[in-house]
Every structure is written in structure tokens, then in C-alpha cells.
């Protein structure tokens, strides 16, 4: 599975962007929980989720600066 492209994420509207950020944060929480309870977790799942979260937060930050908020 390849990393998501920034161009795909930029197509999201503000509401969908916020929903995606929340969903990825939940996914990371669940991965950490599974790891803490010694359930099998693949390392790349963390890497992909963190990468996607960084892209989403970067876009959110850029939009806030652009809209003066």
C-alpha cells in the first residue's frame, strides 16, 4: 500500500478534512492499544497512519493561515 498523495487529500472539503483527521487519530490509538496488549501489529501500519495524519494536519494548517483564522 502506497502513501496517500497530497493531491488526493487537498480535494477534501473542511468538514471531511476534520473527519479524516479524527479517523486517523482513532486508528493510531487503536494501533497503539493493540501493540500494548501484545496483539500483532505491522510496523508499516503506524508509518502510513502517521504519514497521512501529518499530511492532513499540514493541509488544515495551510487552510487556516490562508483563511486568516
The first five atom37 places (N, CA, C, CB, O) and aatype in JSON, in Angstrom:
{
  "aatype": [20, 20, 20, 20, 20, 20, 20, 20, 20, 20, 20, 20, 20, 20, 20, 20, 20, 20, 20, 20, 20, 20, 20, 20, 20, 20, 20, 20, 20, 20, 20, 20, 20, 20, 20, 20, 20, 20, 20, 20, 20, 20, 20, 20, 20, 20, 20, 20, 20, 20, 20, 20, 20, 20, 20, 20, 20, 20, 20, 20, 20, 20, 20, 20, 20, 20, 20, 20, 20],
  "atom_mask": [
    [1, 1, 1, 1, 1],
    [1, 1, 1, 1, 1],
    [1, 1, 1, 1, 1],
    [1, 1, 1, 1, 1],
    [1, 1, 1, 1, 1],
    [1, 1, 1, 1, 1],
    [1, 1, 1, 1, 1],
    [1, 1, 1, 1, 1],
    [1, 1, 1, 1, 1],
    [1, 1, 1, 1, 1],
    [1, 1, 1, 1, 1],
    [1, 1, 1, 1, 1],
    [1, 1, 1, 1, 1],
    [1, 1, 1, 1, 1],
    [1, 1, 1, 1, 1],
    [1, 1, 1, 1, 1],
    [1, 1, 1, 1, 1],
    [1, 1, 1, 1, 1],
    [1, 1, 1, 1, 1],
    [1, 1, 1, 1, 1],
    [1, 1, 1, 1, 1],
    [1, 1, 1, 1, 1],
    [1, 1, 1, 1, 1],
    [1, 1, 1, 1, 1],
    [1, 1, 1, 1, 1],
    [1, 1, 1, 1, 1],
    [1, 1, 1, 1, 1],
    [1, 1, 1, 1, 1],
    [1, 1, 1, 1, 1],
    [1, 1, 1, 1, 1],
    [1, 1, 1, 1, 1],
    [1, 1, 1, 1, 1],
    [1, 1, 1, 1, 1],
    [1, 1, 1, 1, 1],
    [1, 1, 1, 1, 1],
    [1, 1, 1, 1, 1],
    [1, 1, 1, 1, 1],
    [1, 1, 1, 1, 1],
    [1, 1, 1, 1, 1],
    [1, 1, 1, 1, 1],
    [1, 1, 1, 1, 1],
    [1, 1, 1, 1, 1],
    [1, 1, 1, 1, 1],
    [1, 1, 1, 1, 1],
    [1, 1, 1, 1, 1],
    [1, 1, 1, 1, 1],
    [1, 1, 1, 1, 1],
    [1, 1, 1, 1, 1],
    [1, 1, 1, 1, 1],
    [1, 1, 1, 1, 1],
    [1, 1, 1, 1, 1],
    [1, 1, 1, 1, 1],
    [1, 1, 1, 1, 1],
    [1, 1, 1, 1, 1],
    [1, 1, 1, 1, 1],
    [1, 1, 1, 1, 1],
    [1, 1, 1, 1, 1],
    [1, 1, 1, 1, 1],
    [1, 1, 1, 1, 1],
    [1, 1, 1, 1, 1],
    [1, 1, 1, 1, 1],
    [1, 1, 1, 1, 1],
    [1, 1, 1, 1, 1],
    [1, 1, 1, 1, 1],
    [1, 1, 1, 1, 1],
    [1, 1, 1, 1, 1],
    [1, 1, 1, 1, 1],
    [1, 1, 1, 1, 1],
    [1, 1, 1, 1, 1]
  ],
  "atom_positions": [
    [[0.84, -1.19, 0.0], [0.0, 0.0, 0.0], [0.88, 1.24, 0.0], [-0.96, 0.0, 1.22], [1.74, 1.4, 0.87]],
    [[0.67, 2.1, -0.96], [1.48, 3.31, -1.08], [0.95, 4.4, -0.17], [1.5, 3.79, -2.53], [-0.21, 4.38, 0.26]],
    [[1.82, 5.36, 0.12], [1.39, 6.52, 0.9], [0.34, 7.29, 0.12], [2.58, 7.43, 1.25], [0.4, 7.35, -1.11]],
    [[-0.64, 7.89, 0.81], [-1.62, 8.72, 0.1], [-0.92, 9.96, -0.48], [-2.78, 9.13, 1.05], [0.06, 10.45, 0.08]],
    [[-1.44, 10.44, -1.59], [-0.85, 11.6, -2.23], [-1.5, 12.87, -1.69], [-1.01, 11.52, -3.76], [-2.69, 12.9, -1.39]],
    [[-0.7, 13.92, -1.58], [-1.21, 15.19, -1.07], [-2.32, 15.71, -1.98], [-0.07, 16.22, -0.96], [-3.26, 16.35, -1.5]],
    [[-2.22, 15.46, -3.28], [-3.24, 15.95, -4.22], [-4.6, 15.31, -3.92], [-2.82, 15.65, -5.67], [-5.64, 15.94, -4.1]],
    [[-4.6, 14.05, -3.47], [-5.85, 13.39, -3.11], [-6.47, 14.02, -1.86], [-5.62, 11.88, -2.88], [-7.68, 14.18, -1.76]],
    [[-5.62, 14.38, -0.93], [-6.09, 14.96, 0.33], [-6.58, 16.39, 0.12], [-4.97, 14.93, 1.4], [-7.54, 16.81, 0.78]],
    [[-5.96, 17.14, -0.76], [-6.35, 18.53, -1.0], [-7.75, 18.66, -1.56], [-5.37, 19.18, -1.93], [-8.36, 19.73, -1.47]],
    [[-8.28, 17.59, -2.13], [-9.63, 17.63, -2.69], [-10.72, 17.61, -1.61], [-9.83, 16.45, -3.64], [-11.88, 17.87, -1.9]],
    [[-10.34, 17.3, -0.37], [-11.32, 17.23, 0.72], [-11.8, 18.62, 1.12], [-10.72, 16.51, 1.93], [-11.03, 19.58, 1.14]],
    [[-13.11, 18.72, 1.45], [-13.58, 19.99, 1.99], [-13.22, 20.04, 3.48], [-15.12, 20.16, 1.77], [-12.75, 19.05, 4.04]],
    [[-13.45, 21.18, 4.13], [-13.02, 21.37, 5.51], [-13.66, 20.37, 6.47], [-13.33, 22.77, 5.96], [-13.0, 19.86, 7.38]],
    [[-14.95, 20.08, 6.27], [-15.64, 19.14, 7.15], [-15.07, 17.74, 7.01], [-17.15, 19.12, 6.85], [-14.79, 17.06, 8.0]],
    [[-14.88, 17.32, 5.77], [-14.33, 15.98, 5.51], [-12.9, 15.89, 6.02], [-14.38, 15.64, 4.0], [-12.48, 14.84, 6.51]],
    [[-12.14, 16.97, 5.91], [-10.77, 17.01, 6.41], [-10.76, 16.76, 7.92], [-10.11, 18.37, 6.07], [-9.96, 15.96, 8.41]],
    [[-11.62, 17.44, 8.64], [-11.7, 17.26, 10.09], [-12.1, 15.82, 10.44], [-12.71, 18.25, 10.7], [-11.57, 15.25, 11.39]],
    [[-13.02, 15.25, 9.67], [-13.43, 13.86, 9.91], [-12.28, 12.89, 9.67], [-14.62, 13.5, 9.01], [-12.1, 11.94, 10.42]],
    [[-11.51, 13.13, 8.62], [-10.37, 12.27, 8.31], [-9.3, 12.35, 9.4], [-9.77, 12.66, 6.95], [-8.72, 11.34, 9.78]],
    [[-9.05, 13.57, 9.91], [-8.07, 13.74, 10.98], [-8.49, 12.93, 12.2], [-7.91, 15.24, 11.36], [-7.68, 12.22, 12.79]],
    [[-9.76, 13.03, 12.57], [-10.28, 12.28, 13.71], [-10.16, 10.78, 13.48], [-11.74, 12.67, 13.98], [-9.78, 10.03, 14.39]],
    [[-10.49, 10.33, 12.28], [-10.44, 8.91, 11.96], [-9.01, 8.37, 12.05], [-11.01, 8.65, 10.56], [-8.8, 7.27, 12.57]],
    [[-8.04, 9.12, 11.56], [-6.65, 8.66, 11.59], [-6.13, 8.67, 13.04], [-5.76, 9.56, 10.69], [-5.37, 7.78, 13.42]],
    [[-6.53, 9.66, 13.83], [-6.13, 9.67, 15.24], [-6.69, 8.45, 15.97], [-6.61, 10.96, 15.93], [-6.01, 7.85, 16.8]],
    [[-7.94, 8.08, 15.66], [-8.54, 6.88, 16.26], [-7.78, 5.63, 15.82], [-10.02, 6.77, 15.88], [-7.54, 4.73, 16.62]],
    [[-7.41, 5.6, 14.54], [-6.67, 4.45, 14.02], [-5.33, 4.3, 14.74], [-6.44, 4.6, 12.5], [-4.94, 3.19, 15.1]],
    [[-4.63, 5.41, 14.95], [-3.36, 5.37, 15.66], [-3.55, 4.91, 17.1], [-2.68, 6.75, 15.63], [-2.76, 4.13, 17.62]],
    [[-4.62, 5.39, 17.75], [-4.92, 4.96, 19.11], [-5.13, 3.45, 19.16], [-6.16, 5.69, 19.65], [-4.6, 2.77, 20.03]],
    [[-5.91, 2.94, 18.21], [-6.2, 1.51, 18.17], [-4.92, 0.69, 17.91], [-7.24, 1.2, 17.09], [-4.74, -0.38, 18.49]],
    [[-4.05, 1.2, 17.05], [-2.79, 0.51, 16.79], [-1.92, 0.47, 18.05], [-2.02, 1.2, 15.65], [-1.34, -0.56, 18.38]],
    [[-1.85, 1.6, 18.76], [-1.06, 1.64, 20.0], [-1.66, 0.71, 21.05], [-0.98, 3.07, 20.54], [-0.94, 0.04, 21.79]],
    [[-2.99, 0.67, 21.11], [-3.67, -0.21, 22.06], [-3.38, -1.67, 21.74], [-5.19, 0.05, 22.04], [-3.07, -2.46, 22.64]],
    [[-3.47, -2.03, 20.46], [-3.17, -3.4, 20.06], [-1.73, -3.77, 20.39], [-3.43, -3.59, 18.55], [-1.44, -4.88, 20.83]],
    [[-0.82, -2.81, 20.18], [0.58, -3.07, 20.48], [0.78, -3.25, 21.99], [1.46, -1.91, 19.95], [1.53, -4.13, 22.41]],
    [[0.12, -2.43, 22.78], [0.26, -2.5, 24.23], [-0.3, -3.8, 24.79], [-0.44, -1.31, 24.89], [0.18, -4.31, 25.81]],
    [[-1.31, -4.35, 24.13], [-1.91, -5.6, 24.6], [-1.3, -6.81, 23.89], [-3.42, -5.57, 24.37], [-1.85, -7.91, 23.91]],
    [[-0.15, -6.58, 23.27], [0.64, -7.63, 22.63], [-0.1, -8.36, 21.51], [1.08, -8.63, 23.67], [0.12, -9.55, 21.27]],
    [[-0.97, -7.65, 20.84], [-1.62, -8.21, 19.66], [-0.73, -7.91, 18.45], [-3.06, -7.62, 19.46], [0.02, -6.93, 18.47]],
    [[-0.8, -8.71, 17.42], [0.08, -8.47, 16.27], [-0.23, -7.15, 15.56], [-0.04, -9.63, 15.27], [-1.38, -6.86, 15.24]],
    [[0.81, -6.39, 15.35], [0.7, -5.1, 14.65], [1.84, -5.01, 13.65], [0.74, -3.89, 15.66], [2.98, -5.35, 13.97]],
    [[1.53, -4.58, 12.46], [2.56, -4.41, 11.44], [3.12, -2.99, 11.53], [1.99, -4.7, 10.01], [2.37, -2.02, 11.6]],
    [[4.43, -2.88, 11.52], [5.09, -1.58, 11.7], [4.67, -0.58, 10.63], [6.6, -1.76, 11.67], [4.55, 0.61, 10.91]],
    [[4.44, -1.06, 9.4], [4.09, -0.13, 8.33], [2.73, 0.53, 8.57], [4.1, -0.85, 6.99], [2.47, 1.61, 8.04]],
    [[1.86, -0.11, 9.35], [0.56, 0.5, 9.65], [0.74, 1.81, 10.41], [-0.32, -0.48, 10.46], [0.05, 2.79, 10.15]],
    [[1.68, 1.81, 11.37], [1.99, 3.03, 12.1], [2.52, 4.1, 11.16], [3.0, 2.75, 13.23], [2.09, 5.25, 11.19]],
    [[3.47, 3.7, 10.34], [4.13, 4.64, 9.42], [3.13, 5.27, 8.47], [5.24, 3.92, 8.63], [3.17, 6.48, 8.24]],
    [[2.24, 4.48, 7.91], [1.24, 5.0, 6.98], [0.26, 5.93, 7.68], [0.48, 3.85, 6.3], [-0.09, 6.99, 7.16]],
    [[-0.18, 5.54, 8.87], [-1.14, 6.37, 9.6], [-0.51, 7.7, 10.02], [-1.66, 5.62, 10.84], [-1.14, 8.75, 9.89]],
    [[0.72, 7.65, 10.51], [1.39, 8.9, 10.91], [1.62, 9.81, 9.71], [2.73, 8.6, 11.61], [1.48, 11.03, 9.81]],
    [[1.98, 9.22, 8.58], [2.22, 10.0, 7.36], [0.93, 10.69, 6.91], [2.77, 9.09, 6.24], [0.93, 11.87, 6.57]],
    [[-0.17, 9.93, 6.9], [-1.44, 10.5, 6.49], [-1.88, 11.6, 7.45], [-2.51, 9.41, 6.42], [-2.37, 12.65, 7.02]],
    [[-1.7, 11.37, 8.76], [-2.07, 12.39, 9.74], [-1.25, 13.66, 9.53], [-1.86, 11.86, 11.17], [-1.79, 14.76, 9.62]],
    [[0.03, 13.52, 9.26], [0.89, 14.68, 9.01], [0.4, 15.46, 7.79], [2.35, 14.26, 8.82], [0.37, 16.69, 7.81]],
    [[0.03, 14.75, 6.74], [-0.48, 15.42, 5.54], [-1.78, 16.17, 5.85], [-0.71, 14.4, 4.41], [-1.95, 17.31, 5.43]],
    [[-2.68, 15.52, 6.57], [-3.96, 16.14, 6.89], [-3.78, 17.38, 7.76], [-4.87, 15.13, 7.6], [-4.4, 18.41, 7.52]],
    [[-2.91, 17.27, 8.78], [-2.68, 18.4, 9.67], [-1.98, 19.55, 8.94], [-1.86, 17.97, 10.88], [-2.25, 20.72, 9.21]],
    [[-1.09, 19.21, 8.01], [-0.41, 20.24, 7.21], [-1.43, 21.0, 6.37], [0.68, 19.61, 6.31], [-1.41, 22.23, 6.32]],
    [[-2.31, 20.27, 5.72], [-3.34, 20.91, 4.9], [-4.26, 21.77, 5.75], [-4.15, 19.85, 4.13], [-4.61, 22.88, 5.36]],
    [[-4.66, 21.26, 6.91], [-5.53, 22.02, 7.81], [-4.84, 23.32, 8.23], [-5.9, 21.18, 9.05], [-5.46, 24.39, 8.25]],
    [[-3.56, 23.23, 8.57], [-2.79, 24.42, 8.98], [-2.7, 25.43, 7.83], [-1.37, 24.01, 9.44], [-2.87, 26.63, 8.05]],
    [[-2.43, 24.94, 6.62], [-2.33, 25.83, 5.46], [-3.65, 26.54, 5.21], [-1.9, 25.05, 4.22], [-3.66, 27.73, 4.89]],
    [[-4.75, 25.83, 5.34], [-6.07, 26.44, 5.1], [-6.39, 27.49, 6.16], [-7.16, 25.35, 5.08], [-6.96, 28.53, 5.85]],
    [[-6.01, 27.22, 7.4], [-6.27, 28.2, 8.46], [-5.47, 29.47, 8.23], [-5.92, 27.6, 9.83], [-5.99, 30.57, 8.43]],
    [[-4.22, 29.33, 7.81], [-3.4, 30.51, 7.52], [-3.96, 31.28, 6.34], [-1.95, 30.1, 7.25], [-3.98, 32.51, 6.34]],
    [[-4.4, 30.54, 5.34], [-4.9, 31.16, 4.12], [-6.21, 31.92, 4.38], [-5.11, 30.11, 3.04], [-6.44, 32.99, 3.81]],
    [[-7.06, 31.35, 5.24], [-8.36, 31.97, 5.53], [-8.27, 32.98, 6.66], [-9.38, 30.9, 5.88], [-9.29, 33.53, 7.08]],
    [[-7.08, 33.23, 7.17], [-6.9, 34.24, 8.2], [-7.4, 33.82, 9.57], [-7.58, 35.48, 7.79], [-7.68, 34.68, 10.4]],
    [[-7.53, 32.53, 9.82], [-8.06, 32.07, 11.09], [-7.06, 31.33, 11.81], [-9.26, 31.25, 10.92], [-7.32, 30.86, 12.92]]
  ]
}
